[in-house]
Amino acid sequence: MADEVILLDFWPSPFGMRIRIALAEKGIKYEYKEEDLLSNKSPLLLEMNPVHKKVPVLIHNGKPIAESLIAVQYIDEVWNDKSPLLPSDPYQRSQARFWADFVDKKKIYEVAKNLWTKKGEEQEAAKKEFIEIIKLLEQELGDKTYFGGDKLGFVDVAIIPFYTWFKGYEIFGNFNLEKECPKFIAWAKRCIKIESVSKSLPDQDKVYDFVVQIRKKMGIE
């Protein structure tokens, strides 16, 4: 019996993008179900993720896996014969998990959100913190092609979805990340040339338009 794989997602979600990339890297066919998070969450989402009631949720043969990094690791373990994302070496694997966890523990999404929802001192503080986070990641990247070495891996999959939001971050935050962190942006541009990444991420302009709409709904000028 073929695997039934369903992804409950919301198109601009960087967390959902992680799972989309992982599935694409493995060549796994799946059914994509777009959720209306703003006004009408589906009964399936509420059933499959009753604790957090949020996307993304990967459903494999009727069993739900919530939280994006956990889902990406699950995908890597279940379909372990195709394009491994985590290193085989236990120490290197621990380091990959550390840096992916660092991105979420540092709440890069929430920090960056303040770049386009706040003004004045709050926005400046968010800009400083955001750039510091990216510089730390750039330091960890070093001279490697990708975070794991010479091919796309777990840490790359964890981080690259945020790149789709960078246009909004930079315009509303009034800064240029390429000037601040050129190696990081060069890495991002390498990543988006990979087919599994490019076909899984929405265009930056589309995400920017989404941010503009949200700002209008929030009454931010």
PDB file of C-alpha atoms in Angstrom:
ATOM      1  CA  MET A   1       0.000   0.000   0.000  1.00  0.00           C
ATOM      2  CA  ALA A   2       1.324   3.416  -0.967  1.00  0.00           C
ATOM      3  CA  ASP A   3       2.040   5.964   1.715  1.00  0.00           C
ATOM      4  CA  GLU A   4      -0.646   8.580   2.211  1.00  0.00           C
ATOM      5  CA  VAL A   5       1.057  11.890   2.928  1.00  0.00           C
ATOM      6  CA  ILE A   6      -0.895  15.076   3.591  1.00  0.00           C
ATOM      7  CA  LEU A   7       0.459  18.484   4.543  1.00  0.00           C
ATOM      8  CA  LEU A   8      -1.770  20.995   6.301  1.00  0.00           C
ATOM      9  CA  ASP A   9      -0.138  24.342   5.658  1.00  0.00           C
ATOM     10  CA  PHE A  10      -0.487  28.069   4.974  1.00  0.00           C
ATOM     11  CA  TRP A  11       1.422  29.236   1.908  1.00  0.00           C
ATOM     12  CA  PRO A  12       3.552  32.048   3.485  1.00  0.00           C
ATOM     13  CA  SER A  13       4.497  29.984   6.556  1.00  0.00           C
ATOM     14  CA  PRO A  14       8.292  29.551   6.715  1.00  0.00           C
ATOM     15  CA  PHE A  15       7.702  26.582   9.010  1.00  0.00           C
ATOM     16  CA  GLY A  16       5.523  24.865   6.427  1.00  0.00           C
ATOM     17  CA  MET A  17       8.144  25.630   3.785  1.00  0.00           C
ATOM     18  CA  ARG A  18      10.632  23.513   5.749  1.00  0.00           C
ATOM     19  CA  ILE A  19       8.436  20.458   5.339  1.00  0.00           C
ATOM     20  CA  ARG A  20       7.747  21.232   1.677  1.00  0.00           C
ATOM     21  CA  ILE A  21      11.500  21.353   0.971  1.00  0.00           C
ATOM     22  CA  ALA A  22      12.152  18.112   2.866  1.00  0.00           C
ATOM     23  CA  LEU A  23       9.384  16.291   0.977  1.00  0.00           C
ATOM     24  CA  ALA A  24      10.667  17.676  -2.331  1.00  0.00           C
ATOM     25  CA  GLU A  25      14.260  16.655  -1.528  1.00  0.00           C
ATOM     26  CA  LYS A  26      13.052  13.108  -0.905  1.00  0.00           C
ATOM     27  CA  GLY A  27      10.823  13.089  -3.962  1.00  0.00           C
ATOM     28  CA  ILE A  28       7.743  12.283  -1.875  1.00  0.00           C
ATOM     29  CA  LYS A  29       4.341  12.920  -3.414  1.00  0.00           C
ATOM     30  CA  TYR A  30       1.843  14.449  -1.036  1.00  0.00           C
ATOM     31  CA  GLU A  31      -1.520  16.175  -0.873  1.00  0.00           C
ATOM     32  CA  TYR A  32      -1.277  19.836   0.036  1.00  0.00           C
ATOM     33  CA  LYS A  33      -4.175  21.317   1.993  1.00  0.00           C
ATOM     34  CA  GLU A  34      -4.165  25.071   2.437  1.00  0.00           C
ATOM     35  CA  GLU A  35      -5.512  26.280   5.768  1.00  0.00           C
ATOM     36  CA  ASP A  36      -7.357  29.524   6.380  1.00  0.00           C
ATOM     37  CA  LEU A  37      -5.600  30.534   9.578  1.00  0.00           C
ATOM     38  CA  LEU A  38      -7.075  34.004   9.735  1.00  0.00           C
ATOM     39  CA  SER A  39     -10.714  33.085  10.086  1.00  0.00           C
ATOM     40  CA  ASN A  40     -11.597  29.448   9.529  1.00  0.00           C
ATOM     41  CA  LYS A  41      -9.288  26.641  10.686  1.00  0.00           C
ATOM     42  CA  SER A  42     -10.431  23.315   9.293  1.00  0.00           C
ATOM     43  CA  PRO A  43     -11.870  20.529  11.488  1.00  0.00           C
ATOM     44  CA  LEU A  44      -9.008  18.339  10.217  1.00  0.00           C
ATOM     45  CA  LEU A  45      -6.387  20.780  11.541  1.00  0.00           C
ATOM     46  CA  LEU A  46      -8.108  21.005  14.926  1.00  0.00           C
ATOM     47  CA  GLU A  47      -8.302  17.212  15.055  1.00  0.00           C
ATOM     48  CA  MET A  48      -4.710  16.614  13.976  1.00  0.00           C
ATOM     49  CA  ASN A  49      -3.120  19.337  16.107  1.00  0.00           C
ATOM     50  CA  PRO A  50      -5.465  19.784  19.094  1.00  0.00           C
ATOM     51  CA  VAL A  51      -2.679  21.112  21.335  1.00  0.00           C
ATOM     52  CA  HIS A  52      -1.437  24.072  19.267  1.00  0.00           C
ATOM     53  CA  LYS A  53      -4.147  24.252  16.587  1.00  0.00           C
ATOM     54  CA  LYS A  54      -1.651  25.579  14.070  1.00  0.00           C
ATOM     55  CA  VAL A  55       0.174  24.624  10.887  1.00  0.00           C
ATOM     56  CA  PRO A  56       2.153  22.931   9.617  1.00  0.00           C
ATOM     57  CA  VAL A  57       0.988  19.410  10.324  1.00  0.00           C
ATOM     58  CA  LEU A  58       2.337  16.447   8.395  1.00  0.00           C
ATOM     59  CA  ILE A  59      -0.098  13.518   8.250  1.00  0.00           C
ATOM     60  CA  HIS A  60       1.475  10.186   7.316  1.00  0.00           C
ATOM     61  CA  ASN A  61      -0.958   7.295   6.882  1.00  0.00           C
ATOM     62  CA  GLY A  62      -3.442   9.034   9.171  1.00  0.00           C
ATOM     63  CA  LYS A  63      -0.920   9.855  11.905  1.00  0.00           C
ATOM     64  CA  PRO A  64      -0.122  13.532  12.569  1.00  0.00           C
ATOM     65  CA  ILE A  65       3.334  14.991  13.171  1.00  0.00           C
ATOM     66  CA  ALA A  66       3.299  18.596  14.389  1.00  0.00           C
ATOM     67  CA  GLU A  67       6.124  21.131  14.743  1.00  0.00           C
ATOM     68  CA  SER A  68       8.204  21.684  11.616  1.00  0.00           C
ATOM     69  CA  LEU A  69      11.662  20.589  12.801  1.00  0.00           C
ATOM     70  CA  ILE A  70      10.217  17.401  14.267  1.00  0.00           C
ATOM     71  CA  ALA A  71       8.383  16.741  11.002  1.00  0.00           C
ATOM     72  CA  VAL A  72      11.535  17.289   8.917  1.00  0.00           C
ATOM     73  CA  GLN A  73      13.457  14.844  11.133  1.00  0.00           C
ATOM     74  CA  TYR A  74      10.582  12.365  10.817  1.00  0.00           C
ATOM     75  CA  ILE A  75      10.703  12.634   7.027  1.00  0.00           C
ATOM     76  CA  ASP A  76      14.459  12.088   7.088  1.00  0.00           C
ATOM     77  CA  GLU A  77      14.119   8.982   9.265  1.00  0.00           C
ATOM     78  CA  VAL A  78      11.172   7.382   7.458  1.00  0.00           C
ATOM     79  CA  TRP A  79      12.497   7.954   3.923  1.00  0.00           C
ATOM     80  CA  ASN A  80      16.118   7.407   4.918  1.00  0.00           C
ATOM     81  CA  ASP A  81      17.183   5.891   1.597  1.00  0.00           C
ATOM     82  CA  LYS A  82      16.833   9.196  -0.268  1.00  0.00           C
ATOM     83  CA  SER A  83      18.884  12.401   0.087  1.00  0.00           C
ATOM     84  CA  PRO A  84      19.687  12.312   3.825  1.00  0.00           C
ATOM     85  CA  LEU A  85      19.305  15.705   5.495  1.00  0.00           C
ATOM     86  CA  LEU A  86      20.946  14.921   8.830  1.00  0.00           C
ATOM     87  CA  PRO A  87      24.576  13.753   8.969  1.00  0.00           C
ATOM     88  CA  SER A  88      25.293  10.091   9.777  1.00  0.00           C
ATOM     89  CA  ASP A  89      27.944  11.046  12.339  1.00  0.00           C
ATOM     90  CA  PRO A  90      26.305  11.408  15.798  1.00  0.00           C
ATOM     91  CA  TYR A  91      28.303  14.503  16.756  1.00  0.00           C
ATOM     92  CA  GLN A  92      27.653  16.289  13.477  1.00  0.00           C
ATOM     93  CA  ARG A  93      23.991  15.320  13.769  1.00  0.00           C
ATOM     94  CA  SER A  94      23.855  16.864  17.261  1.00  0.00           C
ATOM     95  CA  GLN A  95      25.380  20.090  15.919  1.00  0.00           C
ATOM     96  CA  ALA A  96      22.879  20.269  13.072  1.00  0.00           C
ATOM     97  CA  ARG A  97      20.038  19.864  15.567  1.00  0.00           C
ATOM     98  CA  PHE A  98      21.595  22.527  17.796  1.00  0.00           C
ATOM     99  CA  TRP A  99      21.694  25.168  15.051  1.00  0.00           C
ATOM    100  CA  ALA A 100      18.208  24.382  13.766  1.00  0.00           C
ATOM    101  CA  ASP A 101      16.970  24.620  17.352  1.00  0.00           C
ATOM    102  CA  PHE A 102      18.928  27.875  17.772  1.00  0.00           C
ATOM    103  CA  VAL A 103      16.866  29.460  14.974  1.00  0.00           C
ATOM    104  CA  ASP A 104      13.600  28.596  16.732  1.00  0.00           C
ATOM    105  CA  LYS A 105      14.791  29.268  20.283  1.00  0.00           C
ATOM    106  CA  LYS A 106      16.029  32.703  19.194  1.00  0.00           C
ATOM    107  CA  LYS A 107      12.530  33.192  17.807  1.00  0.00           C
ATOM    108  CA  ILE A 108      13.866  34.590  14.548  1.00  0.00           C
ATOM    109  CA  TYR A 109      10.301  34.742  13.175  1.00  0.00           C
ATOM    110  CA  GLU A 110       9.008  36.808  16.100  1.00  0.00           C
ATOM    111  CA  VAL A 111      12.074  39.093  16.154  1.00  0.00           C
ATOM    112  CA  ALA A 112      11.771  39.711  12.417  1.00  0.00           C
ATOM    113  CA  LYS A 113       8.025  40.326  12.727  1.00  0.00           C
ATOM    114  CA  ASN A 114       8.847  43.378  14.841  1.00  0.00           C
ATOM    115  CA  LEU A 115      10.711  44.804  11.851  1.00  0.00           C
ATOM    116  CA  TRP A 116       7.431  45.260   9.996  1.00  0.00           C
ATOM    117  CA  THR A 117       4.952  45.672  12.860  1.00  0.00           C
ATOM    118  CA  LYS A 118       6.825  48.058  15.158  1.00  0.00           C
ATOM    119  CA  LYS A 119       8.292  51.545  14.899  1.00  0.00           C
ATOM    120  CA  GLY A 120      10.912  53.630  16.663  1.00  0.00           C
ATOM    121  CA  GLU A 121      12.961  52.059  19.430  1.00  0.00           C
ATOM    122  CA  GLU A 122      11.170  48.713  19.290  1.00  0.00           C
ATOM    123  CA  GLN A 123      11.902  48.397  15.590  1.00  0.00           C
ATOM    124  CA  GLU A 124      15.535  49.440  16.051  1.00  0.00           C
ATOM    125  CA  ALA A 125      15.979  46.864  18.819  1.00  0.00           C
ATOM    126  CA  ALA A 126      14.475  44.185  16.581  1.00  0.00           C
ATOM    127  CA  LYS A 127      16.782  45.182  13.708  1.00  0.00           C
ATOM    128  CA  LYS A 128      19.849  44.946  15.950  1.00  0.00           C
ATOM    129  CA  GLU A 129      18.799  41.557  17.337  1.00  0.00           C
ATOM    130  CA  PHE A 130      17.891  40.182  13.906  1.00  0.00           C
ATOM    131  CA  ILE A 131      21.243  41.177  12.393  1.00  0.00           C
ATOM    132  CA  GLU A 132      23.076  39.693  15.404  1.00  0.00           C
ATOM    133  CA  ILE A 133      21.277  36.368  14.899  1.00  0.00           C
ATOM    134  CA  ILE A 134      22.123  36.316  11.180  1.00  0.00           C
ATOM    135  CA  LYS A 135      25.763  37.202  11.903  1.00  0.00           C
ATOM    136  CA  LEU A 136      26.013  34.277  14.322  1.00  0.00           C
ATOM    137  CA  LEU A 137      24.592  31.990  11.650  1.00  0.00           C
ATOM    138  CA  GLU A 138      27.002  33.452   9.103  1.00  0.00           C
ATOM    139  CA  GLN A 139      29.864  32.725  11.486  1.00  0.00           C
ATOM    140  CA  GLU A 140      28.726  29.111  11.823  1.00  0.00           C
ATOM    141  CA  LEU A 141      28.458  28.814   8.029  1.00  0.00           C
ATOM    142  CA  GLY A 142      32.043  29.988   7.633  1.00  0.00           C
ATOM    143  CA  ASP A 143      33.468  29.088   4.234  1.00  0.00           C
ATOM    144  CA  LYS A 144      31.235  26.063   3.739  1.00  0.00           C
ATOM    145  CA  THR A 145      28.926  25.884   0.736  1.00  0.00           C
ATOM    146  CA  TYR A 146      26.024  24.853   2.966  1.00  0.00           C
ATOM    147  CA  PHE A 147      25.715  24.571   6.728  1.00  0.00           C
ATOM    148  CA  GLY A 148      26.283  20.816   6.606  1.00  0.00           C
ATOM    149  CA  GLY A 149      29.102  20.962   4.080  1.00  0.00           C
ATOM    150  CA  ASP A 150      28.845  20.467   0.329  1.00  0.00           C
ATOM    151  CA  LYS A 151      25.133  19.683   0.039  1.00  0.00           C
ATOM    152  CA  LEU A 152      21.809  20.934   1.341  1.00  0.00           C
ATOM    153  CA  GLY A 153      21.110  19.626   4.843  1.00  0.00           C
ATOM    154  CA  PHE A 154      18.931  19.935   7.911  1.00  0.00           C
ATOM    155  CA  VAL A 155      20.152  23.376   9.020  1.00  0.00           C
ATOM    156  CA  ASP A 156      19.773  24.817   5.527  1.00  0.00           C
ATOM    157  CA  VAL A 157      16.208  23.511   5.365  1.00  0.00           C
ATOM    158  CA  ALA A 158      15.491  25.066   8.773  1.00  0.00           C
ATOM    159  CA  ILE A 159      16.750  28.530   7.786  1.00  0.00           C
ATOM    160  CA  ILE A 160      16.218  29.135   4.060  1.00  0.00           C
ATOM    161  CA  PRO A 161      12.404  29.611   4.230  1.00  0.00           C
ATOM    162  CA  PHE A 162      12.907  32.900   6.089  1.00  0.00           C
ATOM    163  CA  TYR A 163      14.675  34.260   3.009  1.00  0.00           C
ATOM    164  CA  THR A 164      11.275  34.600   1.306  1.00  0.00           C
ATOM    165  CA  TRP A 165      10.369  37.204   3.945  1.00  0.00           C
ATOM    166  CA  PHE A 166      13.583  39.226   3.649  1.00  0.00           C
ATOM    167  CA  LYS A 167      12.217  41.814   1.207  1.00  0.00           C
ATOM    168  CA  GLY A 168       9.573  42.857   3.751  1.00  0.00           C
ATOM    169  CA  TYR A 169      12.083  42.789   6.605  1.00  0.00           C
ATOM    170  CA  GLU A 170      14.508  45.036   4.742  1.00  0.00           C
ATOM    171  CA  ILE A 171      12.016  47.520   3.302  1.00  0.00           C
ATOM    172  CA  PHE A 172      10.081  48.110   6.509  1.00  0.00           C
ATOM    173  CA  GLY A 173      13.145  47.726   8.727  1.00  0.00           C
ATOM    174  CA  ASN A 174      15.124  50.068   6.454  1.00  0.00           C
ATOM    175  CA  PHE A 175      18.338  48.061   6.140  1.00  0.00           C
ATOM    176  CA  ASN A 176      20.255  45.948   3.629  1.00  0.00           C
ATOM    177  CA  LEU A 177      21.168  42.507   4.904  1.00  0.00           C
ATOM    178  CA  GLU A 178      23.558  41.808   2.033  1.00  0.00           C
ATOM    179  CA  LYS A 179      25.719  44.705   3.222  1.00  0.00           C
ATOM    180  CA  GLU A 180      25.619  43.408   6.798  1.00  0.00           C
ATOM    181  CA  CYS A 181      25.977  39.689   6.073  1.00  0.00           C
ATOM    182  CA  PRO A 182      27.183  39.092   2.487  1.00  0.00           C
ATOM    183  CA  LYS A 183      28.208  35.448   3.048  1.00  0.00           C
ATOM    184  CA  PHE A 184      24.777  34.615   4.424  1.00  0.00           C
ATOM    185  CA  ILE A 185      22.999  36.128   1.427  1.00  0.00           C
ATOM    186  CA  ALA A 186      25.393  34.336  -0.946  1.00  0.00           C
ATOM    187  CA  TRP A 187      24.462  31.075   0.824  1.00  0.00           C
ATOM    188  CA  ALA A 188      20.739  31.871   0.455  1.00  0.00           C
ATOM    189  CA  LYS A 189      21.158  32.520  -3.270  1.00  0.00           C
ATOM    190  CA  ARG A 190      22.905  29.153  -3.643  1.00  0.00           C
ATOM    191  CA  CYS A 191      20.063  27.427  -1.827  1.00  0.00           C
ATOM    192  CA  ILE A 192      17.307  28.879  -3.974  1.00  0.00           C
ATOM    193  CA  LYS A 193      18.986  27.550  -7.100  1.00  0.00           C
ATOM    194  CA  ILE A 194      18.298  24.024  -5.852  1.00  0.00           C
ATOM    195  CA  GLU A 195      15.084  22.704  -7.416  1.00  0.00           C
ATOM    196  CA  SER A 196      13.623  21.275  -4.196  1.00  0.00           C
ATOM    197  CA  VAL A 197      14.015  24.704  -2.587  1.00  0.00           C
ATOM    198  CA  SER A 198      12.959  26.908  -5.491  1.00  0.00           C
ATOM    199  CA  LYS A 199       9.744  24.970  -6.124  1.00  0.00           C
ATOM    200  CA  SER A 200       8.855  24.916  -2.417  1.00  0.00           C
ATOM    201  CA  LEU A 201       9.246  28.628  -1.650  1.00  0.00           C
ATOM    202  CA  PRO A 202       6.913  31.411  -2.739  1.00  0.00           C
ATOM    203  CA  ASP A 203       8.310  34.456  -4.512  1.00  0.00           C
ATOM    204  CA  GLN A 204       9.637  37.240  -2.258  1.00  0.00           C
ATOM    205  CA  ASP A 205       7.356  39.773  -3.975  1.00  0.00           C
ATOM    206  CA  LYS A 206       4.292  37.653  -3.197  1.00  0.00           C
ATOM    207  CA  VAL A 207       5.282  37.399   0.476  1.00  0.00           C
ATOM    208  CA  TYR A 208       6.002  41.140   0.543  1.00  0.00           C
ATOM    209  CA  ASP A 209       2.500  41.858  -0.820  1.00  0.00           C
ATOM    210  CA  PHE A 210       1.101  39.606   1.916  1.00  0.00           C
ATOM    211  CA  VAL A 211       3.017  41.602   4.558  1.00  0.00           C
ATOM    212  CA  VAL A 212       1.646  44.852   3.100  1.00  0.00           C
ATOM    213  CA  GLN A 213      -1.905  43.493   3.353  1.00  0.00           C
ATOM    214  CA  ILE A 214      -1.391  42.395   6.962  1.00  0.00           C
ATOM    215  CA  ARG A 215       0.032  45.814   7.861  1.00  0.00           C
ATOM    216  CA  LYS A 216      -3.062  47.468   6.386  1.00  0.00           C
ATOM    217  CA  LYS A 217      -5.358  45.190   8.383  1.00  0.00           C
ATOM    218  CA  MET A 218      -3.364  46.067  11.518  1.00  0.00           C
ATOM    219  CA  GLY A 219      -3.675  49.770  10.739  1.00  0.00           C
ATOM    220  CA  ILE A 220       0.094  50.251  10.323  1.00  0.00           C
ATOM    221  CA  GLU A 221       1.128  53.006   7.942  1.00  0.00           C
TER     222      GLU A 221
END
